[in-house]
mmCIF file of N, CA, C and O in Angstrom:
data_model
loop_
_atom_site.group_PDB
_atom_site.id
_atom_site.type_symbol
_atom_site.label_atom_id
_atom_site.label_comp_id
_atom_site.label_asym_id
_atom_site.label_seq_id
_atom_site.Cartn_x
_atom_site.Cartn_y
_atom_site.Cartn_z
ATOM 1 N N UNK A 963 242.711 76.963 185.465
ATOM 2 C CA UNK A 963 241.639 75.805 185.509
ATOM 3 C C UNK A 963 240.064 75.994 185.348
ATOM 4 O O UNK A 963 239.617 75.378 184.538
ATOM 5 N N UNK A 964 239.759 77.024 186.120
ATOM 6 C CA UNK A 964 238.414 77.415 186.179
ATOM 7 C C UNK A 964 237.771 77.942 184.831
ATOM 8 O O UNK A 964 236.950 77.777 184.248
ATOM 9 N N UNK A 965 238.830 78.805 184.302
ATOM 10 C CA UNK A 965 238.516 79.143 183.041
ATOM 11 C C UNK A 965 238.301 78.086 181.775
ATOM 12 O O UNK A 965 237.562 78.215 180.955
ATOM 13 N N UNK A 966 239.095 77.184 181.774
ATOM 14 C CA UNK A 966 239.394 76.095 180.986
ATOM 15 C C UNK A 966 237.817 75.202 181.223
ATOM 16 O O UNK A 966 237.062 74.623 180.272
ATOM 17 N N UNK A 967 237.555 75.308 182.657
ATOM 18 C CA UNK A 967 236.254 74.694 182.956
ATOM 19 C C UNK A 967 235.063 75.127 182.270
ATOM 20 O O UNK A 967 234.088 74.619 181.660
ATOM 21 N N UNK A 968 234.905 76.483 182.252
ATOM 22 C CA UNK A 968 234.064 77.435 181.654
ATOM 23 C C UNK A 968 233.938 77.409 180.185
ATOM 24 O O UNK A 968 232.706 77.221 179.367
ATOM 25 N N UNK A 969 235.084 77.190 179.326
ATOM 26 C CA UNK A 969 235.319 76.973 178.114
ATOM 27 C C UNK A 969 234.410 75.267 177.833
ATOM 28 O O UNK A 969 233.598 75.293 176.850
ATOM 29 N N UNK A 970 234.934 74.211 178.537
ATOM 30 C CA UNK A 970 234.140 73.241 178.476
ATOM 31 C C UNK A 970 232.740 72.857 178.407
ATOM 32 O O UNK A 970 231.719 72.829 177.818
ATOM 33 N N UNK A 971 232.369 73.867 179.530
ATOM 34 C CA UNK A 971 231.008 73.950 179.860
ATOM 35 C C UNK A 971 230.295 74.708 178.456
ATOM 36 O O UNK A 971 229.145 74.173 178.202
ATOM 37 N N UNK A 972 230.948 75.701 177.816
ATOM 38 C CA UNK A 972 230.113 76.497 176.755
ATOM 39 C C UNK A 972 230.328 75.379 175.321
ATOM 40 O O UNK A 972 229.454 75.516 174.818
ATOM 41 N N UNK A 973 231.247 74.736 175.483
ATOM 42 C CA UNK A 973 231.197 73.700 174.252
ATOM 43 C C UNK A 973 230.116 72.752 174.500
ATOM 44 O O UNK A 973 229.296 72.386 173.546
ATOM 45 N N UNK A 974 230.055 72.145 175.750
ATOM 46 C CA UNK A 974 228.997 71.341 176.017
ATOM 47 C C UNK A 974 227.493 71.999 175.836
ATOM 48 O O UNK A 974 226.560 71.568 175.290
ATOM 49 N N UNK A 975 227.330 73.344 175.998
ATOM 50 C CA UNK A 975 226.239 74.076 175.627
ATOM 51 C C UNK A 975 225.870 73.821 174.076
ATOM 52 O O UNK A 975 224.625 73.858 173.772
ATOM 53 N N UNK A 976 226.959 74.517 173.368
ATOM 54 C CA UNK A 976 226.791 74.244 171.732
ATOM 55 C C UNK A 976 226.489 72.917 171.710
ATOM 56 O O UNK A 976 225.349 72.712 170.507
ATOM 57 N N UNK A 977 226.941 71.763 171.957
ATOM 58 C CA UNK A 977 226.586 70.451 171.681
ATOM 59 C C UNK A 977 225.274 70.074 172.079
ATOM 60 O O UNK A 977 224.270 69.682 171.261
ATOM 61 N N UNK A 978 224.710 70.742 173.168
ATOM 62 C CA UNK A 978 223.488 70.537 173.704
ATOM 63 C C UNK A 978 222.350 71.304 172.576
ATOM 64 O O UNK A 978 221.257 70.696 172.386
ATOM 65 N N UNK A 979 222.696 72.378 172.104
ATOM 66 C CA UNK A 979 221.723 72.904 171.209
ATOM 67 C C UNK A 979 221.745 72.268 169.513
ATOM 68 O O UNK A 979 220.609 72.132 169.117
ATOM 69 N N UNK A 980 222.861 71.860 169.361
ATOM 70 C CA UNK A 980 223.147 70.811 168.172
ATOM 71 C C UNK A 980 221.955 69.774 168.501
ATOM 72 O O UNK A 980 221.314 69.227 167.324
ATOM 73 N N UNK A 981 222.090 68.990 169.663
ATOM 74 C CA UNK A 981 221.423 67.936 169.834
ATOM 75 C C UNK A 981 220.159 68.399 169.852
ATOM 76 O O UNK A 981 219.025 67.644 169.529
ATOM 77 N N UNK A 982 219.389 69.489 170.283
ATOM 78 C CA UNK A 982 217.947 70.095 170.377
ATOM 79 C C UNK A 982 217.655 69.939 168.936
ATOM 80 O O UNK A 982 216.463 69.739 168.460
ATOM 81 N N UNK A 983 218.443 70.539 167.977
ATOM 82 C CA UNK A 983 218.211 70.506 166.493
ATOM 83 C C UNK A 983 217.825 69.303 165.937
ATOM 84 O O UNK A 983 216.866 68.867 164.951
ATOM 85 N N UNK A 984 218.667 68.157 166.564
ATOM 86 C CA UNK A 984 218.651 66.785 165.804
ATOM 87 C C UNK A 984 217.219 66.544 166.426
ATOM 88 O O UNK A 984 216.679 65.539 165.593
ATOM 89 N N UNK A 985 216.762 66.605 167.424
ATOM 90 C CA UNK A 985 215.238 66.122 168.016
ATOM 91 C C UNK A 985 214.787 66.601 167.204
ATOM 92 O O UNK A 985 213.314 65.835 166.835
ATOM 93 N N UNK A 986 214.445 68.049 166.738
ATOM 94 C CA UNK A 986 213.593 68.542 165.990
ATOM 95 C C UNK A 986 213.550 68.035 164.742
ATOM 96 O O UNK A 986 212.324 67.629 164.029
ATOM 97 N N UNK A 987 214.443 67.661 164.199
ATOM 98 C CA UNK A 987 214.681 67.094 162.808
ATOM 99 C C UNK A 987 214.415 65.534 162.838
ATOM 100 O O UNK A 987 213.482 64.788 161.952
ATOM 101 N N UNK A 988 214.631 64.561 164.040
ATOM 102 C CA UNK A 988 214.521 63.433 164.159
ATOM 103 C C UNK A 988 214.238 62.837 165.410
ATOM 104 O O UNK A 988 215.423 63.000 166.129
ATOM 105 N N UNK A 989 213.058 62.474 165.901
ATOM 106 C CA UNK A 989 212.918 61.960 167.606
ATOM 107 C C UNK A 989 213.493 60.611 167.593
ATOM 108 O O UNK A 989 213.119 59.731 166.946
ATOM 109 N N UNK A 990 214.634 60.633 168.435
ATOM 110 C CA UNK A 990 214.900 59.277 168.856
ATOM 111 C C UNK A 990 215.526 59.238 170.368
ATOM 112 O O UNK A 990 216.047 60.525 170.631
ATOM 113 N N UNK A 991 215.857 58.078 170.630
ATOM 114 C CA UNK A 991 216.179 58.027 172.309
ATOM 115 C C UNK A 991 217.879 58.218 172.242
ATOM 116 O O UNK A 991 218.083 59.401 173.145
ATOM 117 N N UNK A 992 218.373 58.161 171.005
ATOM 118 C CA UNK A 992 219.847 58.539 171.121
ATOM 119 C C UNK A 992 220.187 60.419 171.137
ATOM 120 O O UNK A 992 220.661 60.446 171.676
ATOM 121 N N UNK A 993 219.245 60.767 170.053
ATOM 122 C CA UNK A 993 219.244 62.249 170.278
ATOM 123 C C UNK A 993 218.867 62.864 171.643
ATOM 124 O O UNK A 993 219.421 63.815 171.888
ATOM 125 N N UNK A 994 217.702 62.310 171.940
ATOM 126 C CA UNK A 994 217.436 62.816 173.467
ATOM 127 C C UNK A 994 218.376 62.509 174.596
ATOM 128 O O UNK A 994 218.767 63.406 175.365
ATOM 129 N N UNK A 995 219.225 61.257 174.248
ATOM 130 C CA UNK A 995 220.220 61.183 175.355
ATOM 131 C C UNK A 995 221.428 61.793 175.085
ATOM 132 O O UNK A 995 222.017 62.423 176.347
ATOM 133 N N UNK A 996 221.732 62.195 174.119
ATOM 134 C CA UNK A 996 222.922 63.281 173.648
ATOM 135 C C UNK A 996 222.639 64.641 174.338
ATOM 136 O O UNK A 996 223.583 65.336 174.803
ATOM 137 N N UNK A 997 221.496 64.947 173.812
ATOM 138 C CA UNK A 997 220.817 66.323 174.846
ATOM 139 C C UNK A 997 220.961 66.181 175.853
ATOM 140 O O UNK A 997 222.018 67.496 176.612
ATOM 141 N N UNK A 998 220.376 65.613 176.812
ATOM 142 C CA UNK A 998 220.674 65.273 178.241
ATOM 143 C C UNK A 998 222.182 65.234 178.699
ATOM 144 O O UNK A 998 222.452 66.112 179.640
ATOM 145 N N UNK A 999 222.886 64.529 177.964
ATOM 146 C CA UNK A 999 224.339 64.560 178.401
ATOM 147 C C UNK A 999 225.144 65.996 178.021
ATOM 148 O O UNK A 999 225.810 66.372 179.224
ATOM 149 N N UNK A 1000 224.658 66.125 177.181
ATOM 150 C CA UNK A 1000 225.226 67.480 176.807
ATOM 151 C C UNK A 1000 224.977 68.823 177.740
ATOM 152 O O UNK A 1000 225.851 69.630 178.286
ATOM 153 N N UNK A 1001 223.779 68.780 178.139
ATOM 154 C CA UNK A 1001 223.391 69.930 179.277
ATOM 155 C C UNK A 1001 223.831 69.541 180.400
ATOM 156 O O UNK A 1001 224.324 70.305 181.350
ATOM 157 N N UNK A 1002 223.975 68.135 180.943
ATOM 158 C CA UNK A 1002 224.506 67.979 182.119
ATOM 159 C C UNK A 1002 225.795 68.182 182.276
ATOM 160 O O UNK A 1002 226.098 68.834 183.541
ATOM 161 N N UNK A 1003 226.741 67.827 181.211
ATOM 162 C CA UNK A 1003 228.064 68.350 181.162
ATOM 163 C C UNK A 1003 228.179 69.943 181.267
ATOM 164 O O UNK A 1003 229.020 70.285 181.970
ATOM 165 N N UNK A 1004 227.329 70.551 180.563
ATOM 166 C CA UNK A 1004 227.489 71.852 180.467
ATOM 167 C C UNK A 1004 227.201 72.447 181.812
ATOM 168 O O UNK A 1004 228.168 73.356 182.317
ATOM 169 N N UNK A 1005 226.114 72.326 182.636
ATOM 170 C CA UNK A 1005 225.937 72.538 183.808
ATOM 171 C C UNK A 1005 226.860 72.232 184.920
ATOM 172 O O UNK A 1005 227.322 72.934 185.850
ATOM 173 N N UNK A 1006 227.427 71.151 184.831
ATOM 174 C CA UNK A 1006 228.304 70.396 185.670
ATOM 175 C C UNK A 1006 229.855 71.205 185.547
ATOM 176 O O UNK A 1006 230.257 71.791 186.382
ATOM 177 N N UNK A 1007 230.307 71.695 184.445
ATOM 178 C CA UNK A 1007 231.541 72.313 184.143
ATOM 179 C C UNK A 1007 231.216 73.837 184.662
ATOM 180 O O UNK A 1007 232.101 74.477 185.112
ATOM 181 N N UNK A 1008 229.819 74.587 184.547
ATOM 182 C CA UNK A 1008 229.807 75.811 184.840
ATOM 183 C C UNK A 1008 229.765 75.712 186.314
ATOM 184 O O UNK A 1008 230.175 76.827 186.840
ATOM 185 N N UNK A 1009 229.326 74.754 186.870
ATOM 186 C CA UNK A 1009 229.400 74.844 188.618
ATOM 187 C C UNK A 1009 230.850 74.761 188.987
ATOM 188 O O UNK A 1009 231.384 75.467 189.885
ATOM 189 N N UNK A 1010 231.572 73.974 188.397
ATOM 190 C CA UNK A 1010 233.233 74.124 188.550
ATOM 191 C C UNK A 1010 233.805 75.105 188.444
ATOM 192 O O UNK A 1010 234.605 75.824 189.382
ATOM 193 N N UNK A 1011 233.285 75.948 187.114
ATOM 194 C CA UNK A 1011 233.936 77.246 187.095
ATOM 195 C C UNK A 1011 233.755 78.207 188.027
ATOM 196 O O UNK A 1011 234.611 79.224 188.335
ATOM 197 N N UNK A 1012 232.165 78.181 188.344
ATOM 198 C CA UNK A 1012 231.894 79.274 189.249
ATOM 199 C C UNK A 1012 232.443 78.965 190.712
ATOM 200 O O UNK A 1012 232.512 80.057 191.596
ATOM 201 N N UNK A 1013 233.373 78.088 190.909
ATOM 202 C CA UNK A 1013 234.251 78.033 192.197
ATOM 203 C C UNK A 1013 235.367 78.873 192.191
ATOM 204 O O UNK A 1013 235.716 79.272 193.309
ATOM 205 N N UNK A 1014 235.599 79.510 191.013
ATOM 206 C CA UNK A 1014 236.680 80.540 191.020
ATOM 207 C C UNK A 1014 236.392 81.478 190.280
ATOM 208 O O UNK A 1014 237.434 82.491 190.023
ATOM 209 N N UNK A 1015 235.480 81.676 189.653
ATOM 210 C CA UNK A 1015 235.033 82.800 188.822
ATOM 211 C C UNK A 1015 233.704 83.251 189.241
ATOM 212 O O UNK A 1015 232.787 82.501 189.593
ATOM 213 N N UNK A 1016 233.785 84.585 189.431
ATOM 214 C CA UNK A 1016 232.285 85.282 189.813
ATOM 215 C C UNK A 1016 231.045 84.846 188.941
ATOM 216 O O UNK A 1016 231.146 84.491 187.713
ATOM 217 N N UNK A 1017 230.103 84.565 189.816
ATOM 218 C CA UNK A 1017 228.753 83.902 189.248
ATOM 219 C C UNK A 1017 228.267 84.912 188.138
ATOM 220 O O UNK A 1017 228.190 84.350 186.742
ATOM 221 N N UNK A 1018 228.387 86.235 188.170
ATOM 222 C CA UNK A 1018 228.049 86.749 187.009
ATOM 223 C C UNK A 1018 228.953 87.010 185.772
ATOM 224 O O UNK A 1018 228.572 86.721 184.683
ATOM 225 N N UNK A 1019 230.167 86.973 186.025
ATOM 226 C CA UNK A 1019 231.356 86.734 185.055
ATOM 227 C C UNK A 1019 231.101 85.311 184.358
ATOM 228 O O UNK A 1019 231.160 85.329 183.048
ATOM 229 N N UNK A 1020 230.839 84.568 185.059
ATOM 230 C CA UNK A 1020 230.930 83.106 184.629
ATOM 231 C C UNK A 1020 229.802 82.812 183.675
ATOM 232 O O UNK A 1020 229.773 82.368 182.502
ATOM 233 N N UNK A 1021 228.640 83.397 184.107
ATOM 234 C CA UNK A 1021 227.360 83.044 183.373
ATOM 235 C C UNK A 1021 227.293 83.910 182.196
ATOM 236 O O UNK A 1021 226.758 83.377 180.951
ATOM 237 N N UNK A 1022 227.691 85.214 182.416
ATOM 238 C CA UNK A 1022 227.867 85.839 180.891
ATOM 239 C C UNK A 1022 228.884 85.161 179.847
ATOM 240 O O UNK A 1022 228.250 85.198 178.707
ATOM 241 N N UNK A 1023 229.995 84.811 180.183
ATOM 242 C CA UNK A 1023 230.923 84.266 179.554
ATOM 243 C C UNK A 1023 230.447 82.975 178.763
ATOM 244 O O UNK A 1023 230.141 82.550 177.806
ATOM 245 N N UNK A 1024 229.706 82.209 179.711
ATOM 246 C CA UNK A 1024 229.071 80.963 179.374
ATOM 247 C C UNK A 1024 227.886 81.062 178.402
ATOM 248 O O UNK A 1024 227.864 80.237 177.478
ATOM 249 N N UNK A 1025 227.231 81.987 178.545
ATOM 250 C CA UNK A 1025 226.138 82.393 177.791
ATOM 251 C C UNK A 1025 226.613 82.793 176.331
ATOM 252 O O UNK A 1025 225.982 82.666 175.250
ATOM 253 N N UNK A 1026 227.518 83.538 176.383
ATOM 254 C CA UNK A 1026 228.145 84.180 175.193
ATOM 255 C C UNK A 1026 228.863 83.145 174.298
ATOM 256 O O UNK A 1026 228.756 83.056 173.174
ATOM 257 N N UNK A 1027 229.379 82.189 174.936
ATOM 258 C CA UNK A 1027 230.045 81.053 174.344
ATOM 259 C C UNK A 1027 229.091 79.964 173.554
ATOM 260 O O UNK A 1027 229.129 79.918 172.594
ATOM 261 N N UNK A 1028 227.690 79.851 174.249
ATOM 262 C CA UNK A 1028 226.721 79.349 173.864
ATOM 263 C C UNK A 1028 226.057 80.084 172.708
ATOM 264 O O UNK A 1028 225.685 79.440 171.474
ATOM 265 N N UNK A 1029 226.149 81.298 172.530
ATOM 266 C CA UNK A 1029 225.173 82.047 171.772
ATOM 267 C C UNK A 1029 226.061 82.096 170.426
ATOM 268 O O UNK A 1029 225.441 82.094 169.544
ATOM 269 N N UNK A 1030 227.541 82.458 170.702
ATOM 270 C CA UNK A 1030 228.351 82.370 169.571
ATOM 271 C C UNK A 1030 228.422 81.118 168.877
ATOM 272 O O UNK A 1030 228.289 81.126 167.682
ATOM 273 N N UNK A 1031 228.621 80.139 169.472
ATOM 274 C CA UNK A 1031 228.966 78.783 169.143
ATOM 275 C C UNK A 1031 227.552 78.377 168.202
ATOM 276 O O UNK A 1031 227.619 77.430 167.219
ATOM 277 N N UNK A 1032 226.406 78.561 168.696
ATOM 278 C CA UNK A 1032 225.137 78.616 168.138
ATOM 279 C C UNK A 1032 224.768 78.830 166.998
ATOM 280 O O UNK A 1032 224.792 78.260 165.983
ATOM 281 N N UNK A 1033 225.332 80.013 167.012
ATOM 282 C CA UNK A 1033 225.045 81.009 165.685
ATOM 283 C C UNK A 1033 226.070 80.451 164.445
ATOM 284 O O UNK A 1033 225.989 80.475 163.600
ATOM 285 N N UNK A 1034 227.401 80.164 164.954
ATOM 286 C CA UNK A 1034 228.385 79.826 163.951
ATOM 287 C C UNK A 1034 228.099 78.258 163.555
ATOM 288 O O UNK A 1034 228.188 78.155 162.340
ATOM 289 N N UNK A 1035 227.522 77.548 164.295
ATOM 290 C CA UNK A 1035 226.919 76.040 163.986
ATOM 291 C C UNK A 1035 225.859 76.258 162.988
ATOM 292 O O UNK A 1035 225.718 75.839 162.060
ATOM 293 N N UNK A 1036 224.903 77.178 163.265
ATOM 294 C CA UNK A 1036 223.873 77.322 162.482
ATOM 295 C C UNK A 1036 224.148 77.888 160.900
ATOM 296 O O UNK A 1036 223.880 77.509 159.994
ATOM 297 N N UNK A 1037 225.316 78.914 160.925
ATOM 298 C CA UNK A 1037 225.808 79.163 159.687
ATOM 299 C C UNK A 1037 226.433 78.201 159.145
ATOM 300 O O UNK A 1037 226.309 78.319 157.567
ATOM 301 N N UNK A 1038 227.547 77.624 159.631
ATOM 302 C CA UNK A 1038 228.346 76.626 158.913
ATOM 303 C C UNK A 1038 227.518 74.961 158.726
ATOM 304 O O UNK A 1038 227.663 74.836 157.551
ATOM 305 N N UNK A 1039 226.739 74.830 159.529
ATOM 306 C CA UNK A 1039 226.088 73.613 159.448
ATOM 307 C C UNK A 1039 224.608 73.383 158.712
ATOM 308 O O UNK A 1039 224.104 72.524 158.194
ATOM 309 N N UNK A 1040 224.043 74.451 159.102
ATOM 310 C CA UNK A 1040 222.722 74.473 158.785
ATOM 311 C C UNK A 1040 221.910 75.611 157.944
ATOM 312 O O UNK A 1040 220.869 75.938 157.352
ATOM 313 N N UNK A 1041 223.421 76.479 157.039
ATOM 314 C CA UNK A 1041 223.237 77.019 156.105
ATOM 315 C C UNK A 1041 222.173 78.570 156.472
ATOM 316 O O UNK A 1041 221.318 78.847 155.490
ATOM 317 N N UNK A 1042 222.243 79.170 157.622
ATOM 318 C CA UNK A 1042 221.607 80.245 158.235
ATOM 319 C C UNK A 1042 222.230 81.328 157.603
ATOM 320 O O UNK A 1042 223.564 81.296 157.356
ATOM 321 N N UNK A 1043 221.820 82.332 157.543
ATOM 322 C CA UNK A 1043 222.475 83.792 157.148
ATOM 323 C C UNK A 1043 223.678 83.953 157.580
ATOM 324 O O UNK A 1043 223.974 83.691 158.767
ATOM 325 N N UNK A 1044 224.321 84.674 156.527
ATOM 326 C CA UNK A 1044 225.877 84.891 157.139
ATOM 327 C C UNK A 1044 225.976 86.435 156.794
ATOM 328 O O UNK A 1044 227.044 86.929 156.105
ATOM 329 N N UNK A 1045 224.997 87.393 157.149
ATOM 330 C CA UNK A 1045 225.059 88.722 156.654
ATOM 331 C C UNK A 1045 226.250 89.219 157.674
ATOM 332 O O UNK A 1045 226.697 89.046 158.762
ATOM 333 N N UNK A 1046 226.759 90.582 157.285
ATOM 334 C CA UNK A 1046 227.809 91.293 157.858
ATOM 335 C C UNK A 1046 227.526 91.694 159.133
ATOM 336 O O UNK A 1046 228.189 91.610 160.103
ATOM 337 N N UNK A 1047 226.466 92.210 159.291
ATOM 338 C CA UNK A 1047 225.837 92.613 160.536
ATOM 339 C C UNK A 1047 225.717 91.557 161.584
ATOM 340 O O UNK A 1047 226.219 91.801 162.589
ATOM 341 N N UNK A 1048 225.383 90.473 161.117
ATOM 342 C CA UNK A 1048 225.315 89.278 162.059
ATOM 343 C C UNK A 1048 226.877 88.893 162.911
ATOM 344 O O UNK A 1048 227.093 88.693 163.780
ATOM 345 N N UNK A 1049 227.711 88.398 161.884
ATOM 346 C CA UNK A 1049 228.934 88.646 162.028
ATOM 347 C C UNK A 1049 229.794 89.385 162.895
ATOM 348 O O UNK A 1049 230.188 89.265 163.808
ATOM 349 N N UNK A 1050 229.148 91.089 162.687
ATOM 350 C CA UNK A 1050 229.788 92.079 163.374
ATOM 351 C C UNK A 1050 229.257 91.795 164.985
ATOM 352 O O UNK A 1050 230.063 91.937 165.857
ATOM 353 N N UNK A 1051 228.039 91.334 165.184
ATOM 354 C CA UNK A 1051 227.314 91.401 166.725
ATOM 355 C C UNK A 1051 227.860 90.053 167.379
ATOM 356 O O UNK A 1051 228.067 89.951 168.690
ATOM 357 N N UNK A 1052 228.378 89.113 166.488
ATOM 358 C CA UNK A 1052 229.064 87.784 167.134
ATOM 359 C C UNK A 1052 230.282 88.421 167.592
ATOM 360 O O UNK A 1052 230.816 87.880 168.504
ATOM 361 N N UNK A 1053 230.989 89.043 166.696
ATOM 362 C CA UNK A 1053 232.505 89.426 167.196
ATOM 363 C C UNK A 1053 232.012 90.535 168.338
ATOM 364 O O UNK A 1053 233.160 90.626 169.293
ATOM 365 N N UNK A 1054 231.201 91.161 168.681
ATOM 366 C CA UNK A 1054 230.951 92.122 169.778
ATOM 367 C C UNK A 1054 230.815 91.117 171.113
ATOM 368 O O UNK A 1054 231.408 91.490 172.100
ATOM 369 N N UNK A 1055 230.198 90.029 170.680
ATOM 370 C CA UNK A 1055 229.791 89.209 172.044
ATOM 371 C C UNK A 1055 231.223 88.505 172.254
ATOM 372 O O UNK A 1055 231.600 88.192 173.314
ATOM 373 N N UNK A 1056 232.037 88.375 171.477
ATOM 374 C CA UNK A 1056 233.359 87.365 171.532
ATOM 375 C C UNK A 1056 234.333 88.483 172.377
ATOM 376 O O UNK A 1056 234.777 88.361 173.432
ATOM 377 N N UNK A 1057 234.410 90.102 171.685
ATOM 378 C CA UNK A 1057 234.944 90.807 172.177
ATOM 379 C C UNK A 1057 234.648 91.254 173.791
ATOM 380 O O UNK A 1057 235.328 91.309 174.731
ATOM 381 N N UNK A 1058 233.211 90.950 174.204
ATOM 382 C CA UNK A 1058 232.741 91.314 175.386
ATOM 383 C C UNK A 1058 233.223 90.214 176.444
ATOM 384 O O UNK A 1058 233.639 90.520 177.695
ATOM 385 N N UNK A 1059 233.026 89.122 175.927
ATOM 386 C CA UNK A 1059 233.464 87.854 176.874
ATOM 387 C C UNK A 1059 235.211 87.784 177.062
ATOM 388 O O UNK A 1059 235.597 87.583 178.108
ATOM 389 N N UNK A 1060 235.749 88.294 176.113
ATOM 390 C CA UNK A 1060 237.443 88.439 176.081
ATOM 391 C C UNK A 1060 237.583 89.833 177.361
ATOM 392 O O UNK A 1060 238.362 89.555 178.307
ATOM 393 N N UNK A 1061 236.811 90.548 177.271
ATOM 394 C CA UNK A 1061 236.914 91.808 178.279
ATOM 395 C C UNK A 1061 236.731 91.427 179.779
ATOM 396 O O UNK A 1061 237.119 91.776 180.658
ATOM 397 N N UNK A 1062 235.478 90.630 179.905
ATOM 398 C CA UNK A 1062 235.282 90.192 181.076
ATOM 399 C C UNK A 1062 236.255 89.384 181.555
ATOM 400 O O UNK A 1062 236.763 89.342 183.083
ATOM 401 N N UNK A 1063 236.979 88.531 180.868
ATOM 402 C CA UNK A 1063 238.221 87.605 181.175
ATOM 403 C C UNK A 1063 239.351 88.700 181.600
ATOM 404 O O UNK A 1063 239.953 88.293 182.715
ATOM 405 N N UNK A 1064 239.547 89.682 180.946
ATOM 406 C CA UNK A 1064 240.568 90.495 181.341
ATOM 407 C C UNK A 1064 240.175 91.326 182.407
ATOM 408 O O UNK A 1064 241.288 91.548 183.119
ATOM 409 N N UNK A 1065 239.284 91.650 183.174
ATOM 410 C CA UNK A 1065 238.962 92.297 184.095
ATOM 411 C C UNK A 1065 238.900 91.281 185.233
ATOM 412 O O UNK A 1065 238.450 92.007 186.531
ATOM 413 N N UNK A 1066 238.525 90.307 185.126
ATOM 414 C CA UNK A 1066 237.881 89.400 186.324
ATOM 415 C C UNK A 1066 239.248 88.910 187.127
ATOM 416 O O UNK A 1066 240.287 88.974 186.569
#
């Protein structure tokens, strides 16, 4: 259950980053509210996850989900670079998060 909460927190984090990008492109109350809701959700689920997962592991995995999610959204939705090295490093982040899960 704690790991599911952590994944949900990471998904909210990615949604928050998307909302930040929307605010940069078009300032509106709706985009601001979406960003606030996303980050409140992210921190709320991270707090729940940290009740059963050590802080260091939870934070590392949460930031990894946010980093990978943000990079993938950037590549898929905003036409950012898709170089082989970028994909390699994204894979390394995923591998690290899985490794933390396996030893936690």
